[in-house]
Amino acid sequence: MTADQLHTTATHCPYCALQCGMLVGGTQGAPTITGDPRFPVNQGGLCVKGWTAGTTLAHPERLLTPLIRGAGGHLEPADWDTALDVVARRITEVQGRFGRDAVGVFGGGSLTNEKAYLLGKFARVALRTKNVDYNGRFCMSSAAAASIQALGLDRGLPFPLEDISHASVILLAGGNVAETMPPIMQYFERQQAHGGTLIVADPRRTATAQWAARHLSLRPGSDLALANGLLHVLVRDQLVDQAYISERTEGFEDLRRLVSTYWPERVEGLTGVPEAEIVETARLLGRAPSAMILTARGPEQQAQGVNNVFGYINLALALGMVGKPHGGYGCLTGQGNGQGGREHGQKADQLPGYRRIDDPSARQHVADVWSVPPSSLPGPGISAFELIDSCGAEDGVRALLVMGSNVAVSAPDSHRVERRLRALDLLVVSDFFVSETAALADVVLPVAQWAEEDGTTTNLEGRVILRRRAFDPPAGVRTDLDVLTALAACLGTKRYFSYGSSREVFDELGRASRGGPADYSGLTYERLDAEDGVFWPCGATDGPGTPRLFMDRFPTATGRARFHAVSHQPPAEDRDASYPLYLTTGRVLAQYQSGTQTRRIAELNEFAPEPVAEMHPTAARLARVSNGERVTLTTRRGAATFTVKVTRAIREDTVFVPFHWGGEQSVNRLTNPALDPTSRMPEFKVCAVRVDPLRSEAPE
Ligand SMILES: Nc1nc2c(c(=O)[nH]1)N[C@H]1C(S)=C(S)[C@@H](COP(=O)(O)OP(=O)(O)OC[C@H]3O[C@@H](n4cnc5c(=O)[nH]c(N)nc54)[C@H](O)[C@@H]3O)O[C@H]1N2
Ligand SMILES: Nc1nc2c(c(=O)[nH]1)N[C@H]1C(S)=C(S)[C@@H](COP(=O)(O)OP(=O)(O)OC[C@H]3O[C@@H](n4cnc5c(=O)[nH]c(N)nc54)[C@H](O)[C@@H]3O)O[C@H]1N2
Ligand code: SF4
Ligand SMILES: [Mo]
C-alpha cells in the first residue's frame, strides 16, 4: 500500500445516482482518486467522470469570493458579510412590496439530503414562501408520480441493484446506462453470464443497445403504444399472471379492454417496431421466470411521461413480478442525490419524509419538529418550469435563489428561460463556478464541493450513504448549509436554524421524516458508516433497512397495486412538412448535465469537446448535409448550429443532440416546454425539427 492509499478518505462520487464509492487521497491541489473496492455498488469500478472528479477542486476558475453585480453591470468580488446583507435586504424589499411568495427557491438533485432538507425548511420557515421547487422535475418526476399512483410509493429501484444480475429477462426503456452509469454494466454482465437477456428500447442503437441481446428501435414518443402492444400480446397468449392480478392488483379489466385495440400490426405503425419483434419481446417477458422492466429518461421526459411509465408498470404488474425477488418495475434515477433530493421537502408540494404539504397531519408533525405553528407553513407552490416561467411577471416570482442547478442551460426553451431570469429583480446563485445561470445573477455565493464537506445522499437503489469530507474547503468559500443558516439569521429567523454540523441537520431530518413514507429516523452517520449505507424506510436505530419493497402489500389505500388504462397520444409537437424530423436529446459519457463541472476538465473535453448532432444517412441525404459538416437545427422555438455525425445507429426520422453545453451550443434553445399534466415534466425527448446545411446563401 502506498502512502497515498494510507491517507485516503472513503467517500462517493459527486456526479450520478450510482454514487460510486471512491477513495480520495493526495492533496486538494493534486487529489488521487481510485474506486473503492469495498463499496458493494461499484466494487471498485468508476467511469471517466469519477476518475477525473478531483480536477474541479483546485481549478483556476473556481470561485473563492462572493460576487455582486456592480453599478457598471459587472460581477465584482465582495466580502461575505456584504453579499449576505445585500441578499437579505433585497429579499425583504421584494417580499415587502410583492408578498412572501414573490421570492422563489430553486434546488437540485445534486444537493445532499441535508442541503435539500434545509433548503425546503429555509423556504417555508425563513422566507415563508410556497414557491420552492427543484430540477428533479426535469428528471424522474414522471416515474415518481406514476409509481406513487400505481404502487403507493416512489423509490426509484424498489429492489437492490444485485437483483439485475439475477433477472431472466430485462426490458430497459430509454436508458443508455453504458454511457450514463458505466459501472452498472457489471450487473448486466452478470445477468448475461447467468443466461439472462437484456432488451433495450431506444430510437438509437446506443452503446447499451449494441451490448444488449435485442434492440427495439422505437419512434420517439411512442413508448406507451409499445407497452400497450406488449400487454396485448401477453393477454392474447395467456402469459399474464392471473393469480397475482386477482390477489395483489385492481383495475385490470379496464386495461384489458383498452389493450385489446393495440394489436401488433397497429403498434408497428405507431412505434416503427416490427410486429414480429413486439410478439417475440412479449413472449420472452411472459415466459421468463423473473422479468424486470426498467425505465430511464427516454420515456419519462415527455408530455405523456406519467402515462408512459404507467404503461411499463402495467406490464410488470401483469407479469406478476412486482414485489418478487429479481423482477418488477424500477426507474433508474439520474442525479447524485436524485433519490434523496425528491424526498425531503425541496419540492413544491412536499414536506420531509416524502410527505404532502397539504396533509394536515404531516404539517402538524413537521411544524412540531421545526417549532413553528402549522398555520405558518405555506401551501403547495408551482412546479419548476412554471416557477422559472413566472420570473419577473407582475404576480410571479421577483427574486430567485438557485442552489444546485444551472437552469439557463438545462431548462427547456432556454431563450425564454434566459429572458425570464433577466426580468427578475434579484437573482442569487450559489455554485462553485460562474455557470451560465450564475453569469446572469446579481449575487453569486461560492460554496464548498463534494470532497470538502460531510453529507448523505441516497443512491438509485434507495441506499442512504455517507459522503465524507476529504479536504478542508479553500479559504473564502462556505458550505451551502452555512449559507442557508447565515441567510436565515440575516432574515431574523436564526433560532430555527442553529446547527453545529451537517450531522445535526441529518438528525433533525430524521425526526422530521419519522412516520413518513421515506422514514430516515432510524439512521445515524455511525450506522451509514458501519453498514455500507442503509435502505430506507428505516424507522428504528436497531432495525434493519428495507432493500426490497412491496413484498406482501402495496402502501396504497387498499393494499393493492393499481393498473392504469391509458391510451397512447402523439407527442405535443409532431413532425410536419416544415419540421420533418424528430429531435431527441440526452447525454454522452464524458460530460455531465449542464457541464459546469465537466466542461472544465481537459480529459473530458478531449472525449467530448462539443455537442454533435447524430442523424441517419437517409435523413442526411434528404437534408443535403454530410458527415462532419456544420448544420443548423431549427424548431418552432429557435435555431442552433452543430457539427453533424452521420450514423446508422439512429432511426431515419430522428436527430439526437446532447444537452451539456450552453449559449449558442445549447440544444435547449430548441426543445419544447410542453409539460406533462401530472408531473409537470417538460418534453425534452421529442419535438419537431428541420436540419439545413449551414451554407447561408440559398442554393441556386
Ligand atoms: N455521462 C453522463 N451520465 C449521466 C448524466 C450525464 O449528464 N452524463 N446525468 C445523470 C442524470 S441526472 C440522469 S437523469 C441519467 C439519465 O440517464 P439516461 O436516461 O440513460 O440518459 P439520456 O441520454 O437522457 O436518455 C436515455 C436514452 O433515451 C433515448 N430516448 C430518446 N427518446 C426516447 C423515447 O421516446 N423513448 C425511449 N424509449 N427512449 C428514448 C435516447 O436516445 C437515450 O439514449 O444519467 C445520469 N448519468
Ligand atoms: N434537453 C435536455 N435537457 C435536460 C435533460 C435532457 O435529457 N435533455 N435532462 C434533464 C435532467 S434529467 C436533469 S437532472 C437536469 C440537470 O440540469 P441542472 O439542474 O442544470 O443540473 P447540473 O448541471 O448538475 O447543475 C448543477 C449546478 O449546480 C452546481 N452544483 C453541483 N453541486 C452543487 C452543490 O452541492 N451546491 C451548489 N450550490 N451547487 C452545486 C453545479 O456546478 C452546476 O452549475 O437537466 C435537465 N435538462
Ligand atoms: S458512474 Fe456515476 S457515480 Fe460512478 S464514477 Fe461515473 S459519474 Fe461517478
Ligand atoms: Mo436527471
GROMACS .gro file of C-alpha atoms in nm, residues 71-319:
model
  249
   71ALA     CA    1  -2.302   4.976  -1.090
   72GLY     CA    2  -2.117   4.908  -1.417
   73GLY     CA    3  -2.318   4.591  -1.469
   74HIS     CA    4  -2.028   4.351  -1.399
   75LEU     CA    5  -1.996   4.088  -1.129
   76GLU     CA    6  -1.737   4.216  -0.882
   77PRO     CA    7  -1.573   4.050  -0.580
   78ALA     CA    8  -1.725   4.129  -0.243
   79ASP     CA    9  -1.690   4.002   0.114
   80TRP     CA   10  -1.937   3.758   0.265
   81ASP     CA   11  -2.099   3.999   0.510
   82THR     CA   12  -2.176   4.246   0.234
   83ALA     CA   13  -2.305   3.976  -0.002
   84LEU     CA   14  -2.535   3.815   0.255
   85ASP     CA   15  -2.655   4.154   0.371
   86VAL     CA   16  -2.742   4.258   0.013
   87VAL     CA   17  -2.930   3.932  -0.043
   88ALA     CA   18  -3.129   3.957   0.282
   89ARG     CA   19  -3.207   4.326   0.234
   90ARG     CA   20  -3.329   4.284  -0.122
   91ILE     CA   21  -3.533   3.974  -0.037
   92THR     CA   22  -3.701   4.173   0.240
   93GLU     CA   23  -3.771   4.458  -0.001
   94VAL     CA   24  -3.924   4.226  -0.261
   95GLN     CA   25  -4.140   4.050  -0.002
   96GLY     CA   26  -4.247   4.386   0.143
   97ARG     CA   27  -4.361   4.507  -0.198
   98PHE     CA   28  -4.493   4.193  -0.362
   99GLY     CA   29  -4.567   3.949  -0.082
  100ARG     CA   30  -4.387   3.643   0.054
  101ASP     CA   31  -4.447   3.422  -0.248
  102ALA     CA   32  -4.262   3.669  -0.471
  103VAL     CA   33  -3.939   3.506  -0.355
  104GLY     CA   34  -3.867   3.168  -0.512
  105VAL     CA   35  -3.615   2.897  -0.431
  106PHE     CA   36  -3.477   2.651  -0.688
  107GLY     CA   37  -3.283   2.347  -0.567
  108GLY     CA   38  -3.132   2.040  -0.722
  109GLY     CA   39  -3.080   1.666  -0.706
  110SER     CA   40  -2.706   1.711  -0.663
  111LEU     CA   41  -2.759   1.859  -0.317
  112THR     CA   42  -2.705   1.624  -0.023
  113ASN     CA   43  -3.007   1.522   0.185
  114GLU     CA   44  -2.906   1.774   0.449
  115LYS     CA   45  -2.895   2.058   0.196
  116ALA     CA   46  -3.218   1.962   0.022
  117TYR     CA   47  -3.392   1.936   0.359
  118LEU     CA   48  -3.256   2.266   0.485
  119LEU     CA   49  -3.339   2.442   0.159
  120GLY     CA   50  -3.703   2.334   0.192
  121LYS     CA   51  -3.712   2.444   0.554
  122PHE     CA   52  -3.544   2.774   0.465
  123ALA     CA   53  -3.816   2.841   0.207
  124ARG     CA   54  -4.102   2.754   0.443
  125VAL     CA   55  -3.966   2.895   0.770
  126ALA     CA   56  -3.718   3.175   0.687
  127LEU     CA   57  -3.885   3.305   0.369
  128ARG     CA   58  -4.232   3.163   0.431
  129THR     CA   59  -4.278   3.130   0.056
  130LYS     CA   60  -4.469   2.849  -0.108
  131ASN     CA   61  -4.252   2.877  -0.419
  132VAL     CA   62  -3.977   2.621  -0.382
  133ASP     CA   63  -3.908   2.354  -0.640
  134TYR     CA   64  -3.608   2.185  -0.799
  135ASN     CA   65  -3.456   2.030  -1.107
  136GLY     CA   66  -3.586   1.679  -1.030
  137ARG     CA   67  -3.896   1.794  -1.217
  138PHE     CA   68  -3.680   1.774  -1.527
  139CYS     CA   69  -3.552   1.431  -1.433
  140MET     CA   70  -3.754   1.145  -1.284
  141SER     CA   71  -4.073   1.323  -1.177
  142SER     CA   72  -4.288   1.129  -1.426
  143ALA     CA   73  -4.169   0.796  -1.290
  144ALA     CA   74  -4.216   0.923  -0.935
  145ALA     CA   75  -4.575   1.034  -0.998
  146ALA     CA   76  -4.665   0.710  -1.176
  147SER     CA   77  -4.507   0.493  -0.906
  148ILE     CA   78  -4.693   0.673  -0.629
  149GLN     CA   79  -5.027   0.634  -0.805
  150ALA     CA   80  -4.976   0.275  -0.918
  151LEU     CA   81  -4.766   0.127  -0.637
  152GLY     CA   82  -4.827   0.370  -0.349
  153LEU     CA   83  -4.462   0.470  -0.312
  154ASP     CA   84  -4.177   0.603  -0.522
  155ARG     CA   85  -3.836   0.461  -0.453
  156GLY     CA   86  -3.661   0.452  -0.794
  157LEU     CA   87  -3.548   0.092  -0.760
  158PRO     CA   88  -3.765  -0.087  -0.504
  159PHE     CA   89  -3.502  -0.362  -0.500
  160PRO     CA   90  -3.123  -0.374  -0.473
  161LEU     CA   91  -2.913  -0.347  -0.791
  162GLU     CA   92  -2.798  -0.703  -0.734
  163ASP     CA   93  -3.145  -0.817  -0.849
  164ILE     CA   94  -3.045  -0.713  -1.203
  165SER     CA   95  -2.781  -0.987  -1.203
  166HIS     CA   96  -3.046  -1.249  -1.137
  167ALA     CA   97  -3.332  -1.135  -1.360
  168SER     CA   98  -3.401  -1.370  -1.650
  169VAL     CA   99  -3.528  -1.101  -1.889
  170ILE     CA  100  -3.494  -0.724  -1.855
  171LEU     CA  101  -3.662  -0.462  -2.073
  172LEU     CA  102  -3.476  -0.131  -2.039
  173ALA     CA  103  -3.677   0.152  -2.192
  174GLY     CA  104  -3.492   0.470  -2.283
  175GLY     CA  105  -3.178   0.434  -2.077
  176ASN     CA  106  -2.825   0.442  -2.213
  177VAL     CA  107  -2.658   0.313  -1.899
  178ALA     CA  108  -2.336   0.207  -2.073
  179GLU     CA  109  -2.270   0.582  -2.101
  180THR     CA  110  -2.473   0.729  -1.817
  181MET     CA  111  -2.368   0.493  -1.536
  182PRO     CA  112  -2.098   0.263  -1.677
  183PRO     CA  113  -2.013   0.064  -1.361
  184ILE     CA  114  -2.375  -0.059  -1.354
  185MET     CA  115  -2.284  -0.272  -1.657
  186GLN     CA  116  -2.121  -0.527  -1.426
  187TYR     CA  117  -2.472  -0.619  -1.307
  188PHE     CA  118  -2.592  -0.667  -1.665
  189GLU     CA  119  -2.276  -0.864  -1.741
  190ARG     CA  120  -2.351  -1.097  -1.453
  191GLN     CA  121  -2.711  -1.124  -1.572
  192GLN     CA  122  -2.584  -1.228  -1.915
  193ALA     CA  123  -2.339  -1.474  -1.760
  194HIS     CA  124  -2.636  -1.634  -1.580
  195GLY     CA  125  -2.809  -1.678  -1.915
  196GLY     CA  126  -3.031  -1.368  -1.886
  197THR     CA  127  -3.146  -1.146  -2.170
  198LEU     CA  128  -3.140  -0.766  -2.193
  199ILE     CA  129  -3.374  -0.589  -2.434
  200VAL     CA  130  -3.328  -0.215  -2.492
  201ALA     CA  131  -3.597   0.014  -2.635
  202ASP     CA  132  -3.437   0.330  -2.774
  203PRO     CA  133  -3.462   0.526  -3.101
  204ARG     CA  134  -3.083   0.499  -3.118
  205ARG     CA  135  -2.863   0.193  -3.127
  206THR     CA  136  -2.672   0.324  -2.827
  207ALA     CA  137  -2.368   0.163  -2.668
  208THR     CA  138  -2.617  -0.005  -2.434
  209ALA     CA  139  -2.839  -0.128  -2.717
  210GLN     CA  140  -2.535  -0.266  -2.902
  211TRP     CA  141  -2.436  -0.455  -2.593
  212ALA     CA  142  -2.788  -0.592  -2.535
  213ALA     CA  143  -2.928  -0.910  -2.685
  214ARG     CA  144  -3.212  -0.721  -2.853
  215HIS     CA  145  -3.287  -0.366  -2.957
  216LEU     CA  146  -3.631  -0.222  -3.025
  217SER     CA  147  -3.572   0.094  -3.226
  218LEU     CA  148  -3.893   0.273  -3.144
  219ARG     CA  149  -4.004   0.614  -3.270
  220PRO     CA  150  -3.952   0.891  -3.009
  221GLY     CA  151  -4.271   0.949  -2.815
  222SER     CA  152  -4.421   0.604  -2.880
  223ASP     CA  153  -4.343   0.413  -2.557
  224LEU     CA  154  -4.700   0.386  -2.441
  225ALA     CA  155  -4.806   0.231  -2.770
  226LEU     CA  156  -4.521  -0.019  -2.733
  227ALA     CA  157  -4.609  -0.105  -2.372
  228ASN     CA  158  -4.978  -0.145  -2.455
  229GLY     CA  159  -4.886  -0.355  -2.757
  230LEU     CA  160  -4.668  -0.585  -2.547
  231LEU     CA  161  -4.951  -0.627  -2.297
  232HIS     CA  162  -5.192  -0.703  -2.581
  233VAL     CA  163  -4.976  -1.000  -2.680
  234LEU     CA  164  -4.935  -1.115  -2.319
  235VAL     CA  165  -5.312  -1.117  -2.273
  236ARG     CA  166  -5.375  -1.280  -2.609
  237ASP     CA  167  -5.119  -1.553  -2.545
  238GLN     CA  168  -5.234  -1.603  -2.185
  239LEU     CA  169  -4.899  -1.506  -2.046
  240VAL     CA  170  -5.030  -1.275  -1.774
  241ASP     CA  171  -5.022  -1.389  -1.410
  242GLN     CA  172  -5.393  -1.421  -1.329
  243ALA     CA  173  -5.342  -1.527  -0.969
  244TYR     CA  174  -5.120  -1.227  -0.894
  245ILE     CA  175  -5.359  -0.992  -1.076
  246SER     CA  176  -5.655  -1.103  -0.868
  247GLU     CA  177  -5.469  -1.117  -0.536
  248ARG     CA  178  -5.250  -0.809  -0.549
  249THR     CA  179  -5.391  -0.560  -0.800
  250GLU     CA  180  -5.702  -0.373  -0.909
  251GLY     CA  181  -5.823  -0.216  -1.232
  252PHE     CA  182  -5.713  -0.488  -1.475
  253GLU     CA  183  -6.044  -0.525  -1.659
  254ASP     CA  184  -6.039  -0.169  -1.794
  255LEU     CA  185  -5.682  -0.217  -1.905
  256ARG     CA  186  -5.755  -0.550  -2.069
  257ARG     CA  187  -6.029  -0.382  -2.273
  258LEU     CA  188  -5.804  -0.094  -2.367
  259VAL     CA  189  -5.508  -0.303  -2.482
  260SER     CA  190  -5.731  -0.525  -2.693
  261THR     CA  191  -5.709  -0.249  -2.955
  262TYR     CA  192  -5.328  -0.247  -2.956
  263TRP     CA  193  -5.277  -0.541  -3.187
  264PRO     CA  194  -4.915  -0.582  -3.305
  265GLU     CA  195  -4.970  -0.464  -3.662
  266ARG     CA  196  -5.123  -0.140  -3.538
  267VAL     CA  197  -4.845  -0.097  -3.282
  268GLU     CA  198  -4.584  -0.145  -3.554
  269GLY     CA  199  -4.746   0.152  -3.731
  270LEU     CA  200  -4.737   0.365  -3.415
  271THR     CA  201  -4.388   0.273  -3.294
  272GLY     CA  202  -4.195   0.165  -3.601
  273VAL     CA  203  -4.100  -0.157  -3.418
  274PRO     CA  204  -4.165  -0.460  -3.643
  275GLU     CA  205  -4.464  -0.672  -3.545
  276ALA     CA  206  -4.251  -0.985  -3.504
  277GLU     CA  207  -4.020  -0.809  -3.256
  278ILE     CA  208  -4.317  -0.696  -3.049
  279VAL     CA  209  -4.451  -1.050  -3.030
  280GLU     CA  210  -4.110  -1.202  -2.953
  281THR     CA  211  -4.039  -0.947  -2.681
  282ALA     CA  212  -4.375  -1.010  -2.516
  283ARG     CA  213  -4.316  -1.384  -2.522
  284LEU     CA  214  -3.967  -1.351  -2.380
  285LEU     CA  215  -4.105  -1.144  -2.092
  286GLY     CA  216  -4.412  -1.361  -2.044
  287ARG     CA  217  -4.220  -1.687  -2.025
  288ALA     CA  218  -3.935  -1.561  -1.807
  289PRO     CA  219  -3.907  -1.699  -1.454
  290SER     CA  220  -3.823  -1.344  -1.349
  291ALA     CA  221  -3.885  -1.036  -1.562
  292MET     CA  222  -3.780  -0.680  -1.489
  293ILE     CA  223  -3.889  -0.356  -1.656
  294LEU     CA  224  -3.663  -0.054  -1.612
  295THR     CA  225  -3.723   0.298  -1.739
  296ALA     CA  226  -3.492   0.595  -1.759
  297ARG     CA  227  -3.533   0.938  -1.912
  298GLY     CA  228  -3.632   0.821  -2.262
  299PRO     CA  229  -3.999   0.752  -2.188
  300GLU     CA  230  -4.016   0.974  -1.879
  301GLN     CA  231  -3.914   1.314  -2.020
  302GLN     CA  232  -4.227   1.357  -2.223
  303ALA     CA  233  -4.556   1.541  -2.201
  304GLN     CA  234  -4.713   1.196  -2.157
  305GLY     CA  235  -4.427   1.077  -1.935
  306VAL     CA  236  -4.650   0.964  -1.648
  307ASN     CA  237  -4.870   0.762  -1.883
  308ASN     CA  238  -4.563   0.608  -2.046
  309VAL     CA  239  -4.447   0.490  -1.707
  310PHE     CA  240  -4.796   0.362  -1.624
  311GLY     CA  241  -4.768   0.155  -1.943
  312TYR     CA  242  -4.445  -0.005  -1.825
  313ILE     CA  243  -4.567  -0.054  -1.466
  314ASN     CA  244  -4.883  -0.219  -1.606
  315LEU     CA  245  -4.658  -0.469  -1.782
  316ALA     CA  246  -4.457  -0.551  -1.470
  317LEU     CA  247  -4.778  -0.596  -1.268
  318ALA     CA  248  -4.950  -0.810  -1.531
  319LEU     CA  249  -4.642  -1.031  -1.536
   0.00000   0.00000   0.00000
